[in-house]
mmCIF file of C-alpha atoms in Angstrom:
data_model
loop_
_atom_site.group_PDB
_atom_site.id
_atom_site.type_symbol
_atom_site.label_atom_id
_atom_site.label_comp_id
_atom_site.label_asym_id
_atom_site.label_seq_id
_atom_site.Cartn_x
_atom_site.Cartn_y
_atom_site.Cartn_z
ATOM 1 C CA UNK A 234 165.510 127.424 30.165
ATOM 2 C CA UNK A 235 166.255 124.709 32.610
ATOM 3 C CA UNK A 236 163.380 123.486 34.940
ATOM 4 C CA UNK A 237 163.759 124.424 38.453
ATOM 5 C CA UNK A 238 164.644 121.485 40.733
ATOM 6 C CA UNK A 239 163.078 120.888 44.062
ATOM 7 C CA UNK A 240 165.196 119.762 46.855
ATOM 8 C CA UNK A 241 163.759 117.826 49.691
ATOM 9 C CA UNK A 242 164.177 119.417 53.025
ATOM 10 C CA UNK A 243 166.098 117.295 55.400
ATOM 11 C CA UNK A 244 163.735 115.969 58.046
ATOM 12 C CA UNK A 245 165.152 114.101 60.779
ATOM 13 C CA UNK A 246 163.353 112.503 63.676
ATOM 14 C CA UNK A 247 164.248 113.648 67.159
ATOM 15 C CA UNK A 248 166.657 111.373 68.862
ATOM 16 C CA UNK A 249 165.049 109.445 71.835
ATOM 17 C CA UNK A 250 166.842 108.346 74.816
ATOM 18 C CA UNK A 251 166.697 104.639 75.733
ATOM 19 C CA UNK A 252 164.055 104.965 78.492
ATOM 20 C CA UNK A 253 161.880 107.026 76.249
ATOM 21 C CA UNK A 254 162.163 104.538 73.459
ATOM 22 C CA UNK A 255 161.091 101.658 75.747
ATOM 23 C CA UNK A 256 158.125 103.746 77.036
ATOM 24 C CA UNK A 257 156.932 104.378 73.426
ATOM 25 C CA UNK A 258 157.494 100.871 72.248
ATOM 26 C CA UNK A 259 155.357 98.978 74.745
ATOM 27 C CA UNK A 260 152.269 100.400 76.359
ATOM 28 C CA UNK A 261 151.738 99.498 79.903
ATOM 29 C CA UNK A 262 150.064 96.231 80.304
ATOM 30 C CA UNK A 263 146.609 96.344 81.911
ATOM 31 C CA UNK A 264 144.994 93.685 84.019
ATOM 32 C CA UNK A 265 141.781 92.057 83.020
ATOM 33 C CA UNK A 266 139.858 94.027 85.675
ATOM 34 C CA UNK A 267 141.383 97.339 84.493
ATOM 35 C CA UNK A 268 140.411 96.670 80.854
ATOM 36 C CA UNK A 269 136.928 95.644 81.891
ATOM 37 C CA UNK A 270 136.569 98.946 83.861
ATOM 38 C CA UNK A 271 137.767 100.910 80.826
ATOM 39 C CA UNK A 272 135.301 99.076 78.577
ATOM 40 C CA UNK A 273 132.406 99.804 80.955
ATOM 41 C CA UNK A 274 133.345 103.507 81.017
ATOM 42 C CA UNK A 275 133.377 103.509 77.156
ATOM 43 C CA UNK A 276 129.971 101.972 77.098
ATOM 44 C CA UNK A 277 128.590 104.356 79.710
ATOM 45 C CA UNK A 278 129.878 107.297 77.713
ATOM 46 C CA UNK A 279 127.913 106.133 74.633
ATOM 47 C CA UNK A 280 124.571 105.472 76.512
ATOM 48 C CA UNK A 281 121.995 108.226 76.316
ATOM 49 C CA UNK A 282 121.167 108.977 79.889
ATOM 50 C CA UNK A 283 117.785 110.665 79.144
ATOM 51 C CA UNK A 284 114.921 108.878 80.906
ATOM 52 C CA UNK A 285 112.740 106.582 78.711
ATOM 53 C CA UNK A 286 109.065 107.633 78.397
ATOM 54 C CA UNK A 287 107.281 104.335 78.760
ATOM 55 C CA UNK A 288 104.022 105.880 77.627
ATOM 56 C CA UNK A 289 105.430 105.831 74.124
ATOM 57 C CA UNK A 290 106.474 102.164 74.433
ATOM 58 C CA UNK A 291 103.816 100.415 76.449
ATOM 59 C CA UNK A 292 100.322 100.168 74.970
ATOM 60 C CA UNK A 293 97.211 98.647 76.439
ATOM 61 C CA UNK A 294 95.436 95.718 74.906
ATOM 62 C CA UNK A 295 94.005 96.395 71.538
ATOM 63 C CA UNK A 296 90.511 95.199 70.643
ATOM 64 C CA UNK A 297 91.071 93.117 67.500
ATOM 65 C CA UNK A 298 87.897 92.166 65.720
ATOM 66 C CA UNK A 299 87.391 88.473 65.488
ATOM 67 C CA UNK A 300 88.408 87.015 62.243
ATOM 68 C CA UNK A 301 85.373 85.840 60.169
ATOM 69 C CA UNK A 302 84.792 82.245 60.735
ATOM 70 C CA UNK A 303 85.302 80.049 57.722
ATOM 71 C CA UNK A 304 82.049 78.457 56.675
ATOM 72 C CA UNK A 305 82.808 74.748 56.196
ATOM 73 C CA UNK A 306 79.421 73.940 54.558
ATOM 74 C CA UNK A 307 78.094 74.942 51.164
ATOM 75 C CA UNK A 308 74.461 74.011 51.609
ATOM 76 C CA UNK A 309 72.129 76.492 53.239
ATOM 77 C CA UNK A 310 70.619 74.275 55.895
ATOM 78 C CA UNK A 311 74.069 72.946 56.960
ATOM 79 C CA UNK A 312 75.440 76.536 57.030
ATOM 80 C CA UNK A 313 72.529 77.648 59.217
ATOM 81 C CA UNK A 314 73.017 74.807 61.651
ATOM 82 C CA UNK A 315 76.748 75.478 61.834
ATOM 83 C CA UNK A 316 76.080 79.181 62.558
ATOM 84 C CA UNK A 317 73.614 78.234 65.248
ATOM 85 C CA UNK A 318 76.245 75.801 66.709
ATOM 86 C CA UNK A 319 78.797 78.648 66.821
ATOM 87 C CA UNK A 320 76.312 80.980 68.470
ATOM 88 C CA UNK A 321 75.426 78.416 71.102
ATOM 89 C CA UNK A 322 79.084 77.939 71.934
ATOM 90 C CA UNK A 323 79.861 81.689 72.033
ATOM 91 C CA UNK A 324 76.640 82.943 73.776
ATOM 92 C CA UNK A 325 76.064 80.066 76.118
ATOM 93 C CA UNK A 326 73.128 77.672 76.570
ATOM 94 C CA UNK A 327 69.939 78.112 78.450
ATOM 95 C CA UNK A 328 66.639 76.321 79.191
ATOM 96 C CA UNK A 329 62.931 77.383 79.453
ATOM 97 C CA UNK A 330 63.324 80.311 77.090
ATOM 98 C CA UNK A 331 64.832 81.343 73.717
ATOM 99 C CA UNK A 332 67.263 83.712 75.303
ATOM 100 C CA UNK A 333 68.092 84.548 78.908
ATOM 101 C CA UNK A 334 69.178 87.806 80.605
ATOM 102 C CA UNK A 335 72.906 87.004 80.038
ATOM 103 C CA UNK A 336 72.405 86.370 76.340
ATOM 104 C CA UNK A 337 72.503 82.600 76.416
ATOM 105 C CA UNK A 338 70.269 80.787 73.967
ATOM 106 C CA UNK A 339 68.514 77.440 73.610
ATOM 107 C CA UNK A 340 68.567 75.358 70.499
ATOM 108 C CA UNK A 341 65.590 77.027 68.896
ATOM 109 C CA UNK A 342 66.823 80.528 69.952
ATOM 110 C CA UNK A 343 70.207 79.889 68.290
ATOM 111 C CA UNK A 344 68.530 78.662 65.034
ATOM 112 C CA UNK A 345 66.163 81.630 64.951
ATOM 113 C CA UNK A 346 68.926 84.071 65.601
ATOM 114 C CA UNK A 347 70.864 82.750 62.596
ATOM 115 C CA UNK A 348 68.012 81.975 60.228
ATOM 116 C CA UNK A 349 67.203 84.406 57.418
ATOM 117 C CA UNK A 350 63.451 83.603 57.662
ATOM 118 C CA UNK A 351 60.968 82.029 59.995
ATOM 119 C CA UNK A 352 60.343 79.184 57.374
ATOM 120 C CA UNK A 353 64.091 78.434 57.318
ATOM 121 C CA UNK A 354 64.178 78.239 61.081
ATOM 122 C CA UNK A 355 61.163 75.901 61.064
ATOM 123 C CA UNK A 356 62.828 73.645 58.500
ATOM 124 C CA UNK A 357 66.047 73.479 60.577
ATOM 125 C CA UNK A 358 64.096 72.695 63.720
ATOM 126 C CA UNK A 359 62.210 69.874 61.876
ATOM 127 C CA UNK A 360 65.449 68.414 60.683
ATOM 128 C CA UNK A 361 66.874 68.689 64.255
ATOM 129 C CA UNK A 362 63.848 66.955 65.721
ATOM 130 C CA UNK A 363 64.215 64.108 63.317
ATOM 131 C CA UNK A 364 67.911 63.616 64.274
ATOM 132 C CA UNK A 365 67.004 63.778 67.976
ATOM 133 C CA UNK A 366 64.360 61.120 67.509
ATOM 134 C CA UNK A 367 66.676 58.933 65.363
ATOM 135 C CA UNK A 368 69.778 59.107 67.455
ATOM 136 C CA UNK A 369 69.084 60.312 70.978
ATOM 137 C CA UNK A 370 65.495 60.112 72.231
ATOM 138 C CA UNK A 371 62.725 58.447 70.175
ATOM 139 C CA UNK A 372 60.066 59.816 72.608
ATOM 140 C CA UNK A 373 61.115 63.491 72.152
ATOM 141 C CA UNK A 374 57.954 65.533 71.218
ATOM 142 C CA UNK A 375 59.657 68.872 70.462
ATOM 143 C CA UNK A 376 63.136 70.392 70.265
ATOM 144 C CA UNK A 377 62.153 72.628 73.192
ATOM 145 C CA UNK A 378 61.218 69.687 75.479
ATOM 146 C CA UNK A 379 64.405 67.820 74.528
ATOM 147 C CA UNK A 380 66.564 70.957 75.141
ATOM 148 C CA UNK A 381 64.955 71.543 78.600
ATOM 149 C CA UNK A 382 65.727 67.959 79.774
ATOM 150 C CA UNK A 383 69.440 68.412 79.219
ATOM 151 C CA UNK A 384 71.789 68.925 82.185
ATOM 152 C CA UNK A 385 74.217 71.338 80.395
ATOM 153 C CA UNK A 386 74.942 72.730 76.881
ATOM 154 C CA UNK A 387 77.206 69.920 75.802
ATOM 155 C CA UNK A 388 74.572 67.745 74.098
ATOM 156 C CA UNK A 389 72.683 70.538 72.412
ATOM 157 C CA UNK A 390 75.878 71.888 71.005
ATOM 158 C CA UNK A 391 76.910 68.407 69.888
ATOM 159 C CA UNK A 392 73.471 67.940 68.277
ATOM 160 C CA UNK A 393 73.827 71.129 66.273
ATOM 161 C CA UNK A 394 77.263 70.137 65.048
ATOM 162 C CA UNK A 395 76.050 66.763 64.043
ATOM 163 C CA UNK A 396 72.930 68.056 62.354
ATOM 164 C CA UNK A 397 75.049 70.420 60.271
ATOM 165 C CA UNK A 398 77.254 67.615 59.059
ATOM 166 C CA UNK A 399 74.170 65.412 58.331
ATOM 167 C CA UNK A 400 72.480 68.236 56.427
ATOM 168 C CA UNK A 401 75.632 68.749 54.322
ATOM 169 C CA UNK A 402 75.819 65.018 53.613
ATOM 170 C CA UNK A 403 72.147 65.126 52.370
ATOM 171 C CA UNK A 404 72.884 68.236 50.249
ATOM 172 C CA UNK A 405 70.337 70.463 51.992
#
């Protein structure tokens, strides 16, 4: 039995007149301003017009805990003096007392606050007094008297930093 043959249906395009052919061949030329206006309308159509809830976006400042300070010294006395130096810088400096109403500390107050025992604080104060006598004031009788004669906290803070590096150099 012979296979059926398929015949293609004749499909012809409609005949266009000359003006219709020219209209389809070249779209109308738009000016730059017209193309810009159309582009703006296209962008506007894509934008979500719902109002933005800024409460979801804007946050207040976050309290970030201070990063633990790296301890530059390995010896216990140097580490103690460095912590006292940091405390004096952070809390502020005072005279005539170990700690004032605002939390500022004197040299001895900073050392005692950071020492693990009273004897460790006493040893640090003895070392500090030796450095004061050697490098700043040979007539200084105590750390407290030297601290109280200072005009501001610059020299006491400098002394603690210097004492920490000297203690580290001595290995104590």
